[in-house]
Coordinates of C-alpha atoms in Angstrom, one line a residue:
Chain A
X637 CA 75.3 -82.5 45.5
X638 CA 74.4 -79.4 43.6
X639 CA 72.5 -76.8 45.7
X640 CA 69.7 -73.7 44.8
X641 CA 69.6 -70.9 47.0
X642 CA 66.5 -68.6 48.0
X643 CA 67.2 -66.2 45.5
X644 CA 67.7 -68.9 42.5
X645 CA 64.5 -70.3 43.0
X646 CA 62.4 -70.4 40.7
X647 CA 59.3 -71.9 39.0
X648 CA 60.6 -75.2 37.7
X649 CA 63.2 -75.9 39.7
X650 CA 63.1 -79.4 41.2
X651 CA 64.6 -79.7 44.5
X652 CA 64.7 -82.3 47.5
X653 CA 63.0 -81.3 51.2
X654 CA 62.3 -83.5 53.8
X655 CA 63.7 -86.8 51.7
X656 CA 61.6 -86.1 48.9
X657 CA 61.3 -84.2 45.2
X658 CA 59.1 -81.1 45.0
X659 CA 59.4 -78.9 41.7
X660 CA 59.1 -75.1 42.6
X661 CA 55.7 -73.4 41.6
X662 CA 56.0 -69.8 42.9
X663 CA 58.5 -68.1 45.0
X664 CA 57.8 -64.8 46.6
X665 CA 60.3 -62.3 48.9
X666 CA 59.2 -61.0 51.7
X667 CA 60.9 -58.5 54.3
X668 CA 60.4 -56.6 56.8
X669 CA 61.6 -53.1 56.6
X670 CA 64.6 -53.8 58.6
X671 CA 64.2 -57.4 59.5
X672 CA 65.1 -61.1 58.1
X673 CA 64.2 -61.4 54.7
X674 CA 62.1 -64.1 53.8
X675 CA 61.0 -66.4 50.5
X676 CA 57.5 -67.5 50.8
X677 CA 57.8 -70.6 48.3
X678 CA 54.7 -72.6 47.0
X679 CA 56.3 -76.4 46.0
X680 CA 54.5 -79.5 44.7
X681 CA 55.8 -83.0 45.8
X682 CA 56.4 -85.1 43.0
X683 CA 55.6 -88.1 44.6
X684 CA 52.3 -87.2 46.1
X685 CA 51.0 -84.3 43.8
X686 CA 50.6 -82.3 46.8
X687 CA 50.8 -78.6 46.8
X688 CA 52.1 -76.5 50.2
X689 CA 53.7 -73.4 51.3
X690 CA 56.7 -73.1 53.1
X691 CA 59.1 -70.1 54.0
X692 CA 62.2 -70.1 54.1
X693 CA 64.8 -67.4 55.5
X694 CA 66.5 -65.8 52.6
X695 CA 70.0 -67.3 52.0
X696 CA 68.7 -71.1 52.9
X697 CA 69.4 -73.6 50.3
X698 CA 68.2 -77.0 49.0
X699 CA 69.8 -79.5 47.6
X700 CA 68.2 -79.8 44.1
X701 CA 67.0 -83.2 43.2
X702 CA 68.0 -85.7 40.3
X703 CA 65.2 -85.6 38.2
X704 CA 64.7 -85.2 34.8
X705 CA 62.2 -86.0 32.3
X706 CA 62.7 -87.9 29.6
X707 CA 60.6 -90.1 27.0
X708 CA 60.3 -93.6 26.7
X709 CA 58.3 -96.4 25.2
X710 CA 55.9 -98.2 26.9
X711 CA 56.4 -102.1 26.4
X712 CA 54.0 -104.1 28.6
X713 CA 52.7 -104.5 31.8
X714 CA 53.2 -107.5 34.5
X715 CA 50.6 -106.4 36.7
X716 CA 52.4 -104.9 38.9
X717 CA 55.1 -103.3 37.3
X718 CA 54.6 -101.0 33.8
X719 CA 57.8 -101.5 32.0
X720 CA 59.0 -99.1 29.8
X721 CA 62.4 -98.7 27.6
X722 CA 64.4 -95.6 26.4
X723 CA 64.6 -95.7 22.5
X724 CA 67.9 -94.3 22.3
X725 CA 69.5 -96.3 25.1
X726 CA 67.1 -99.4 24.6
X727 CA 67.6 -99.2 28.6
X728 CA 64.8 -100.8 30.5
X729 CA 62.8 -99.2 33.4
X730 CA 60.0 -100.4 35.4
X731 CA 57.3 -97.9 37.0
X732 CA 55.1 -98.6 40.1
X733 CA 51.4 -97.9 40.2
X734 CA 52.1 -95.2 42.0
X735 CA 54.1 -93.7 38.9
X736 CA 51.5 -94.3 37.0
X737 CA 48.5 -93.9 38.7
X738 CA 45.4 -92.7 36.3
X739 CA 47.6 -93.1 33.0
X740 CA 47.1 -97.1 33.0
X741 CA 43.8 -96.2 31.1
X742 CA 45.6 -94.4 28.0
X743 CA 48.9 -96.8 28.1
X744 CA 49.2 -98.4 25.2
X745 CA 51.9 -101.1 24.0
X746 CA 54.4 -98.9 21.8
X747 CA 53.3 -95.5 22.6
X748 CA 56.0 -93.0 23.8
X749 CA 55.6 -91.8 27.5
X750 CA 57.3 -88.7 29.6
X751 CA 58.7 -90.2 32.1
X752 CA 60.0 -88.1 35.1
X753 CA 62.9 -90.3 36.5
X754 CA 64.3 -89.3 39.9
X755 CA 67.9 -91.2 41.0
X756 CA 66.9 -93.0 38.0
X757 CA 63.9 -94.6 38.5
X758 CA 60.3 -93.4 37.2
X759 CA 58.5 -91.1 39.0
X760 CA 55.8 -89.9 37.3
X761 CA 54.6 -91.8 34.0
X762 CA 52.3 -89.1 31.8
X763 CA 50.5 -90.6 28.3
X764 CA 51.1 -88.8 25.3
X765 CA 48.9 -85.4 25.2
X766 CA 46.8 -87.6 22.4
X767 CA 46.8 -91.4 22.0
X768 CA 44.8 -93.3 19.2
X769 CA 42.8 -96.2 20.7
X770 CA 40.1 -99.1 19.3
X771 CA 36.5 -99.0 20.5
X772 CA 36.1 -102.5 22.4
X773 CA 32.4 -101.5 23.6
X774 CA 29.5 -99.4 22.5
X775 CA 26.2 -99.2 21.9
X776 CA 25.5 -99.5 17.9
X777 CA 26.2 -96.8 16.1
X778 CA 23.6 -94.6 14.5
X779 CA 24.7 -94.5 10.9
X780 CA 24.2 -91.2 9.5
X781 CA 24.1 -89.2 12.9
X782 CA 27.4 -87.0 12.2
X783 CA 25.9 -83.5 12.9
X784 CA 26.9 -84.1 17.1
X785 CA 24.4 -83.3 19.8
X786 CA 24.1 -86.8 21.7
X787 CA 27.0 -88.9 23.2
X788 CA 27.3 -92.2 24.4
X789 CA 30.0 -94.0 26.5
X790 CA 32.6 -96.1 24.9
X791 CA 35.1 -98.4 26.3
X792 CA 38.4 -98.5 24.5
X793 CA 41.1 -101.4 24.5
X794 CA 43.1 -99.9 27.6
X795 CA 39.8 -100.0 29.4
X796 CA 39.1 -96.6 29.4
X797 CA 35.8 -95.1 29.3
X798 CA 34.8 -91.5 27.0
X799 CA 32.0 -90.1 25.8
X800 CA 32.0 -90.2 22.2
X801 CA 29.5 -89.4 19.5
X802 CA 26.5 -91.9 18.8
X803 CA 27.4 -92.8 15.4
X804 CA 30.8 -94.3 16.7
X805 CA 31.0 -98.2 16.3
X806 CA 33.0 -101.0 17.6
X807 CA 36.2 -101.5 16.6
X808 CA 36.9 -98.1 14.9
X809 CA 39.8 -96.7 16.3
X810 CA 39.1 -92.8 17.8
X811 CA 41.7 -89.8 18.6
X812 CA 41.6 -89.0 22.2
X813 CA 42.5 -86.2 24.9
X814 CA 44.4 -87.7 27.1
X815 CA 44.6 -84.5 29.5
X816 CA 40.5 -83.7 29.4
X817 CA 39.9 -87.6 28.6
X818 CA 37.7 -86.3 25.7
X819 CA 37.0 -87.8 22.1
X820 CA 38.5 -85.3 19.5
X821 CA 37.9 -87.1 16.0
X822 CA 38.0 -90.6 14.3
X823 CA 41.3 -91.6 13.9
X824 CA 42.7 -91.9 10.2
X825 CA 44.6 -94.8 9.8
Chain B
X884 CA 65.2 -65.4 12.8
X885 CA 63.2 -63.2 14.7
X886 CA 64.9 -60.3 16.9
X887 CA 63.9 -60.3 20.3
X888 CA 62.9 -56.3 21.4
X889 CA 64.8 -54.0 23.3
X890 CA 62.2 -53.9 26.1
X891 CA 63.3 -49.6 25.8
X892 CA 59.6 -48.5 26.7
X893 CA 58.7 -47.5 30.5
X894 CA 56.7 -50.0 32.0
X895 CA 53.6 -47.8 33.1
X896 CA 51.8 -46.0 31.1
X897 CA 51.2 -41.7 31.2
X898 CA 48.7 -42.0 33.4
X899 CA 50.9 -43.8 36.1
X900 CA 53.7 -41.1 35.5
X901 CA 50.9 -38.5 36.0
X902 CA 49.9 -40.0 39.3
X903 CA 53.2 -39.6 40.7
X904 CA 54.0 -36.5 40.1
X905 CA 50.1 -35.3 41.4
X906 CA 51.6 -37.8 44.7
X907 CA 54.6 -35.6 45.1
X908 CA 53.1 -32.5 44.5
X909 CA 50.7 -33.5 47.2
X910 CA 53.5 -34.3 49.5
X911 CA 55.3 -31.5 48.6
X912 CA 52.5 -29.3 49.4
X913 CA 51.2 -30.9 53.1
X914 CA 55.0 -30.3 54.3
X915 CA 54.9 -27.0 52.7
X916 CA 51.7 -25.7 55.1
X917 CA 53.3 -27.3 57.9
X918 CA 56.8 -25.0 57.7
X919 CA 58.9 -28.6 57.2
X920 CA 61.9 -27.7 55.0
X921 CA 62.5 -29.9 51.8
X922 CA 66.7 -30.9 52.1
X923 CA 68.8 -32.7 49.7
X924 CA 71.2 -34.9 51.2
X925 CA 74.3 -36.9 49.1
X926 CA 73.2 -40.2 47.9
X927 CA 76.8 -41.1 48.0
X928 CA 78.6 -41.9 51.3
X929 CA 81.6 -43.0 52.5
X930 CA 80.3 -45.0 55.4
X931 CA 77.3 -47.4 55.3
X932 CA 74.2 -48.3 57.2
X933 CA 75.3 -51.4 59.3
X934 CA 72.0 -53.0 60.5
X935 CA 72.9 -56.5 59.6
X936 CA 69.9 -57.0 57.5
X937 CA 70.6 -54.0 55.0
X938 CA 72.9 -54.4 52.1
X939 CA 74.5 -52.0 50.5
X940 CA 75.0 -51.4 46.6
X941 CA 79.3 -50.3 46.5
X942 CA 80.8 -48.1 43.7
X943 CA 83.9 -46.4 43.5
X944 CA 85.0 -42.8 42.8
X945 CA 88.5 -42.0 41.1
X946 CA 89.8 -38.7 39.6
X947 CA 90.6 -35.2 41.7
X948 CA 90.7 -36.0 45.2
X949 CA 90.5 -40.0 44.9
X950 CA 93.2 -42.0 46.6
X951 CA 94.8 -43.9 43.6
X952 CA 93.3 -47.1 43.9
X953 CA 89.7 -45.1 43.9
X954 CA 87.3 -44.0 47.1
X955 CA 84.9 -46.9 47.9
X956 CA 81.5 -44.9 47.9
X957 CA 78.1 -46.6 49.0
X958 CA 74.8 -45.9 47.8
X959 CA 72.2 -45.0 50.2
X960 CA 69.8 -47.6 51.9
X961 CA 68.0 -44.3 53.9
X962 CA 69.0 -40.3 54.2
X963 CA 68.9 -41.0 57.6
X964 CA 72.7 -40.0 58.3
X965 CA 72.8 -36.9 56.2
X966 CA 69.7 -35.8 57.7
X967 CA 70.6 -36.0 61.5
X968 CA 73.4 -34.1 60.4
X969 CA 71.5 -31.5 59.2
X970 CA 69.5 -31.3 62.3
X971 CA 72.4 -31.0 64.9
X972 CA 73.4 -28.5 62.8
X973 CA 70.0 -26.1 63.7
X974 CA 68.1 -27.1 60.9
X975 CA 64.9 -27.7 62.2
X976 CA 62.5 -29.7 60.7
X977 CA 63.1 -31.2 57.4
X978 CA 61.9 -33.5 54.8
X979 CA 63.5 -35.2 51.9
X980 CA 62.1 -36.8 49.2
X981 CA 64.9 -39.4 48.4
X982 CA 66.3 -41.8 45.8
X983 CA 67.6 -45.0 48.0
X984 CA 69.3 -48.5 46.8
X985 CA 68.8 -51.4 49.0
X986 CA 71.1 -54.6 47.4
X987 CA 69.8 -58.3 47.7
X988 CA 65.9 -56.9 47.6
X989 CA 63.8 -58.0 44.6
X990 CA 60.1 -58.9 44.3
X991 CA 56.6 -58.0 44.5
X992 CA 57.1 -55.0 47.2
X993 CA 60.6 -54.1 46.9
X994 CA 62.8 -53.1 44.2
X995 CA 67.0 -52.7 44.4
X996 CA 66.0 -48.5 44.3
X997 CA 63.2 -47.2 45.0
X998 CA 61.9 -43.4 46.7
X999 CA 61.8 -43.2 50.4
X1000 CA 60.2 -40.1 51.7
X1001 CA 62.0 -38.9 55.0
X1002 CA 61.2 -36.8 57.4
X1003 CA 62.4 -35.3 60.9
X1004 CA 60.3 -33.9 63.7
X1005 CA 62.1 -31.9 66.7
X1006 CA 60.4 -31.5 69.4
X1007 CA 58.3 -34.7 68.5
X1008 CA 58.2 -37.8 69.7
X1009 CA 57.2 -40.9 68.1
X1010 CA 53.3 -40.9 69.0
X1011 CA 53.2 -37.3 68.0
X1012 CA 54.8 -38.4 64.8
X1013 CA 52.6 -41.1 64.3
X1014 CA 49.5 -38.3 64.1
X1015 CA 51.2 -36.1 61.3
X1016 CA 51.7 -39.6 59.3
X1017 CA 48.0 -40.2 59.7
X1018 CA 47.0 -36.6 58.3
X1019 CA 49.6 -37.4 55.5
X1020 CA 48.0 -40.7 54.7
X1021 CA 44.6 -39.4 55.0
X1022 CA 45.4 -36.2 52.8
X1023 CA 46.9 -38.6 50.4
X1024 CA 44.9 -41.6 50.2
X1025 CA 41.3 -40.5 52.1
X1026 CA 41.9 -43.3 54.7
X1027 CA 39.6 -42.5 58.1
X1028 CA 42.0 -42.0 61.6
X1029 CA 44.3 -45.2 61.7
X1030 CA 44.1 -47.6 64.6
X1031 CA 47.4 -48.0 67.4
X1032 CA 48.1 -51.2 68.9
X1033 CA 51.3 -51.5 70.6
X1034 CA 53.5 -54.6 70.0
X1035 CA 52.5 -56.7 72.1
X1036 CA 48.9 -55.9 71.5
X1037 CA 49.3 -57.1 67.8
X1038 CA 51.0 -60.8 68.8
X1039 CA 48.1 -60.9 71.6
X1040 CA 45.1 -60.0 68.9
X1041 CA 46.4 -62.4 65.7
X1042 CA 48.8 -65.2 67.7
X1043 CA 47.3 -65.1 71.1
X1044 CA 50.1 -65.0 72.5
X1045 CA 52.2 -62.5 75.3
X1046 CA 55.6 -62.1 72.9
X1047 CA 57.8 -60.9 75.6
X1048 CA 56.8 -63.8 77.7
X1049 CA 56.8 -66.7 75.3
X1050 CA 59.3 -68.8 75.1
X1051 CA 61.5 -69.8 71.8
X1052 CA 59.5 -73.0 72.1
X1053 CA 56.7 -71.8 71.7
X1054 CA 57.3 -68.9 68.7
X1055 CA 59.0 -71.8 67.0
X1056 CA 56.6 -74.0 67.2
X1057 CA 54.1 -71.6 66.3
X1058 CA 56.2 -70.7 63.1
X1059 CA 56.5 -74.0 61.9
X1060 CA 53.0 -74.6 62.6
X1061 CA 52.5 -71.5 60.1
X1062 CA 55.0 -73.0 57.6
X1063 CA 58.2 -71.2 58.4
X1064 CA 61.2 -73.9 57.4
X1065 CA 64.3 -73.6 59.7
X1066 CA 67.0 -73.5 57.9
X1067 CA 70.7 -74.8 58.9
X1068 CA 72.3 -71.5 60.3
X1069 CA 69.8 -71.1 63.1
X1070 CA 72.5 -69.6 65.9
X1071 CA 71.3 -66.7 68.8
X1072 CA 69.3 -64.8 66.1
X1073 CA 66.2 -67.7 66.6
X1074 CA 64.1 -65.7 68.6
X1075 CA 64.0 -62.5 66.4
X1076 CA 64.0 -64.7 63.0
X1077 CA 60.6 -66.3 64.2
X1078 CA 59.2 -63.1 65.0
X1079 CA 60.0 -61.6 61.9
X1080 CA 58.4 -64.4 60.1
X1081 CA 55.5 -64.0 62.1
X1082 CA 55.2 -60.3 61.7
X1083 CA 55.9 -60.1 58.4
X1084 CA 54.2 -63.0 57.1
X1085 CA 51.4 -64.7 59.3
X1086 CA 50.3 -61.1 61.3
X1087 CA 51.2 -58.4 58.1
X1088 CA 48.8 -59.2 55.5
X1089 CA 45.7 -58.8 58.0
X1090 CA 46.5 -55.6 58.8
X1091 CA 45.5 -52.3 58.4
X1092 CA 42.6 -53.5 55.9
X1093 CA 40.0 -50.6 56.0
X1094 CA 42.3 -48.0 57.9
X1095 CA 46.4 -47.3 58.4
X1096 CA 47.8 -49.6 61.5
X1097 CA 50.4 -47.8 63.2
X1098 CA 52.3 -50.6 65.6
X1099 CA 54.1 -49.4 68.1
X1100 CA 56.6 -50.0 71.2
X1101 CA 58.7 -52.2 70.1
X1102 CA 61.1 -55.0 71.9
X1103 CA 64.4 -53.0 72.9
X1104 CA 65.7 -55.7 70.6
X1105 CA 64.7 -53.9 67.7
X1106 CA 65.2 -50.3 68.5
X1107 CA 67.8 -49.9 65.4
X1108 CA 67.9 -46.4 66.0
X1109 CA 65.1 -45.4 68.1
X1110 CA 65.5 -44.7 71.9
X1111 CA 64.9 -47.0 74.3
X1112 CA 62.4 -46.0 77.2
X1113 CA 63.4 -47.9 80.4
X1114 CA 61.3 -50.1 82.5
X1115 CA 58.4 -48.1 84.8
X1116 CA 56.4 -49.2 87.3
X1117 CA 53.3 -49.3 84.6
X1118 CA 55.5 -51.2 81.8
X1119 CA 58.0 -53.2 83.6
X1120 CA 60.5 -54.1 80.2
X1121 CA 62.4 -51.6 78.5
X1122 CA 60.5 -50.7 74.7
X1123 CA 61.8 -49.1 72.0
X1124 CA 60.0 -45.9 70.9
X1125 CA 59.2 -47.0 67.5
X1126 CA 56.7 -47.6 65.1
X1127 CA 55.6 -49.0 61.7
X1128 CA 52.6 -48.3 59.9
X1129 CA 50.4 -50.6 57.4
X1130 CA 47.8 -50.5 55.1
X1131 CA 46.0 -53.0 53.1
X1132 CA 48.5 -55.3 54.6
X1133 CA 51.2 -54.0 52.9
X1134 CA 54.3 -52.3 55.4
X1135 CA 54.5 -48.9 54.6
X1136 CA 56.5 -46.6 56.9
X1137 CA 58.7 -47.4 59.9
X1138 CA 59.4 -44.3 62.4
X1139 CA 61.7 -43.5 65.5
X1140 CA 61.6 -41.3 68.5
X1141 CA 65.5 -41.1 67.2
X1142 CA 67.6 -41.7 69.8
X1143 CA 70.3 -38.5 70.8
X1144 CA 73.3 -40.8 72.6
X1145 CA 76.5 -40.9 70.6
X1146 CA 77.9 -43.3 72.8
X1147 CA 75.0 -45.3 72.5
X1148 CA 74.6 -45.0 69.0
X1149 CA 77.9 -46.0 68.6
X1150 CA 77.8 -49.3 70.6
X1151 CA 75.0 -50.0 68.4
X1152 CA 77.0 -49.9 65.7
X1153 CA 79.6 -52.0 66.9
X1154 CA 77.3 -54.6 68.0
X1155 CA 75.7 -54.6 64.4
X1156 CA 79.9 -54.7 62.9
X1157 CA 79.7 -58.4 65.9
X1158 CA 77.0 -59.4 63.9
X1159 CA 77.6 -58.9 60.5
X1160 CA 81.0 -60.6 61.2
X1161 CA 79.3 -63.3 62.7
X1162 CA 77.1 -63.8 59.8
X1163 CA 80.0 -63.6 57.4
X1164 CA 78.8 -60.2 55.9
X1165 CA 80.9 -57.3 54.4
X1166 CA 82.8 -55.0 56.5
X1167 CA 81.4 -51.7 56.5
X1168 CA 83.0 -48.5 57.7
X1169 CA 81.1 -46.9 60.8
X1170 CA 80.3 -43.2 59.8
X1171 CA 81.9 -41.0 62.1
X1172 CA 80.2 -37.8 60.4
X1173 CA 77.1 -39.0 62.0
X1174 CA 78.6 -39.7 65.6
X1175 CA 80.5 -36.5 65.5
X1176 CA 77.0 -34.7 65.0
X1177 CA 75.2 -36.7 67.5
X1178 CA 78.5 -35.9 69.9
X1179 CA 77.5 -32.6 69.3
X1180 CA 74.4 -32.4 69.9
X1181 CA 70.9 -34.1 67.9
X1182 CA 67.6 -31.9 68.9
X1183 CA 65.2 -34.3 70.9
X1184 CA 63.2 -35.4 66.8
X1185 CA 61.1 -38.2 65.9
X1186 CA 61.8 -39.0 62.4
X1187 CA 60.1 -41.2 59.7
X1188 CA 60.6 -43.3 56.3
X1189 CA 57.7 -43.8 54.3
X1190 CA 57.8 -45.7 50.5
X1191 CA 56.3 -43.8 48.5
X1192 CA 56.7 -46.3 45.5
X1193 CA 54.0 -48.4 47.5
X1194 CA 51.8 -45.4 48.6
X1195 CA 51.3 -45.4 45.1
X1196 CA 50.6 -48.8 44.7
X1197 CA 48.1 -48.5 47.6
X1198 CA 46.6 -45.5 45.2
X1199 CA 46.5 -47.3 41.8
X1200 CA 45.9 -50.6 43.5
X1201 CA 48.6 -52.0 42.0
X1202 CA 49.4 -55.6 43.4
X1203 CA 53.4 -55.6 42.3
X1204 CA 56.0 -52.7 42.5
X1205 CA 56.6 -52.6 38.9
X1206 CA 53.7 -51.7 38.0
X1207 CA 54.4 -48.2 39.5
X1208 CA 58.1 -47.8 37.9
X1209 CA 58.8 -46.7 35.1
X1210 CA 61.8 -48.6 34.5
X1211 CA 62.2 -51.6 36.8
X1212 CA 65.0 -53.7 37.6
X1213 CA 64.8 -55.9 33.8
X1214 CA 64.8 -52.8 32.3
X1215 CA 67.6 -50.8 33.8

């Protein structure tokens, strides 16, 4: 197995400590004027989201992890298990709700994913940056009422919840934010 | 296509350029009142420092004089050597303001060359040093009388604990507490790695904040190339006589009531050669110019090396090295 030295770190870089995947944030070197030198390294574990510090003597390696991220369409969910396929490969893959966590509420059926895999199996599931979903739930719409100001929540078909515009109505289909959560516009169709 | 630019301009702008030179006219000046001599000393050297943690940059010469397959010539990492020469040869007290190239050291503080300001003392000795580097600081940067806390002093006030007493257990449990990751080639060097992590990285940033910290008395462990006092009845462990001084938590000049024993200069030496063997380093050549002076005769000095790249820093408030440099490391 391949692995990164102190001084290759850097911000990106996706190794393994301690049994598990951390990407690299920040990497500083430290010495003392005639001492050990050090790399005071800021990593983020990929399975938890956590952030922490470590240093490391200069010279020490990790082994760097398999992870890469790649896209892939999201086909349905069991319940338990989000599948998901690679268009290229038509290879299947199934993510836990760990994986996925808070992007259940912007997956839908057909939409392309990143997907960070790690020894092959997903990781982290992220939605596309924008998704285009139908408005199952809203108060009536108040026609002519384009000029902004007020808001209202609106549940969409993944069961997600955003504030959109009062003259929104059921069933139109809205442009959202998937990284704020935010309504941007009406979607065209 | 677009064409990516030559990055050809200096990194700092004319007033930066102008602050240095007002820094080393400064400097210049403060040694001049004082009757210190300014010395240039060869940057070029057929021998190398050998203190396992300093890594030399190698060239070679060829042409008159050269053996045929060239001369191996180091770059200096101090102008420590030259300088000592220069002393046991009557100089008396001297300073140099000097270009020196440390390999393997990149990053927010340190940069592979960089201006060390050195000077040499006889007559001095390390606490008596430690007072002219505090007018210098305070001539240069306004900072009030710095405090002195030995060693030991320092671990007691931001570790609570008694260094030279605590076990390896304890500083390594301490260090991992304070995220220090031990790596694979742990070995006999334990002890002094987790110090140096807890020095340089838990105690270093808190010191020194309003006024310079001088530290000083160090384990005999880390005397490099200071003297070593032996054990009295008042301090019963042998300390080395030397010190370090911070500011704004930043390390900024590391001193030595220099030690005057060729023979145990050169044991040093040899036990550094053990230790870069063990560590799979380079072989370096001892330098024998240096233990032929000392054989001689070095005057009873305390010398110092202060970076003045990061007294400038401290100045400008700059937060990384490059933003002092004209030209950096990317754009050498």
């Amino acid at each position: 197995m391949a692995g990164y030295s102190t001084s290759e770190f850097k911000s990106g870089l996706k190794v393994m400590m301690d049994g598990d995947p951390y990407t690299i944030m920040e990497n500083e070197f430290v010495k003392p004027g005639k001492g050990q030198a050090f790399n005071r390294v800021k990593l983020r574990n990929l399975k938890t989201g956590r952030v922490i510090d470590r240093t490391f003597k200069s010279g020490d390696s990790l082994e760097a992890a398999d992870v890469i991220e790649t896209q892939l369409q999201y086909l349905y969910s069991d319940g338990e298990f989000w599948h998901l396929m690679s268009p290229e490969t038509y290879e299947q893959y199934s993510a836990d709700t760990a994986a996925v966590g808070d992007s259940t509420k912007w997956l839908k059926e057909q939409d392309t994913c990143t997907v960070t895999l790690w020894n092959g199996a997903p990781l982290l599931v992220s939605p596309p940056n924008f998704v285009t979903l139908k408005v199952t739930e809203t108060d009536p719409g108040i026609r002519g009422d384009t000029s902004g100001g007020g808001s209202k929540p609106a549940t969409l078909e993944t069961g997600a919840v955003v504030r959109v515009p009062l003259f929104i109505d059921v069933d139109e289909v809205l442009k959202i934010d998937t990284r704020t959560g935010e309504y941007v516009e009406r979607a065209k169709e | 296509m677009v064409k990516t630019e030559v990055p050809w301009r200096p990194r700092v702008d004319k007033k930066v350029l102008e602050a240095r030179a007002r820094l080393l006219a400064n400097i210049r000046h403060f040694f001049a009142r004082r009757g210190v001599l300014e010395v240039e000393t060869p940057i070029l050297s057929t021998a190398a420092a050998t203190a396992p943690h300093l890594h030399s940059l190698v060239t070679a010469y060829q042409g008159p004089q050269a053996p045929k397959e060239g001369q191996q010539l180091f770059l200096q990492t101090s102008p420590e050597h030259a300088m000592k020469r220069l002393l046991a040869a009557g100089s008396g007290p001297i300073y140099q303001v000097a270009r020196v190239f440390r390999n393997g050291e990149n990053g927010r503080r340190h940069n592979p060359e960089f201006t060390l300001l050195e000077w040499y003392r006889p007559g001095f000795d390390h606490l008596a040093l430690m007072a002219e580097v505090d007018s210098l600081l305070s001539l240069l940067l306004g900072t009030p009388v710095g405090e002195r806390l030995s060693y030991r002093e320092v671990f007691h006030r931001y570790l609570e604990i008694d260094v030279f007493t605590a076990s390896d257990k304890t500083l390594a449990r301490l260090a991992n507490a304070q995220g220090f990751r031990d790596g694979v080639a742990r070995g006999g060097q334990a002890r002094q790695i987790y110090l140096d992590f807890l020095l340089a990285t838990i105690i270093e940033p808190r010191l020194g904040g309003e006024r310079p910290c001088f530290i000083y008395d160090y384990p005999a462990s880390e005397a490099q190339l200071a003297r070593i006092r032996p054990p009295s009845e008042s301090c019963p462990r042998p300390l080395a006589e030397r010190f370090e001084v911070y500011l704004k938590g930043m390390e900024l000049a590391n001193g030595y009531h220099e030690l005057c024993d060729a023979v145990e200069q050169r044991q040093r030496f040899e036990a550094d050669l053990i230790q870069r063997r063990r560590r799979g380093l380079s072989e370096v050549p001892l330098d024998e110019f240096l233990l032929a002076a000392l054989e001689q005769g070095l005057p009873e000095c305390a010398g110092v090396a202060l970076g003045v790249d990061r007294l400038l820093m401290l100045q400008l408030n700059s937060a990384r090295i490059e933003e002092v440099l004209a030209f950096p490391l990317m754009r050498i």
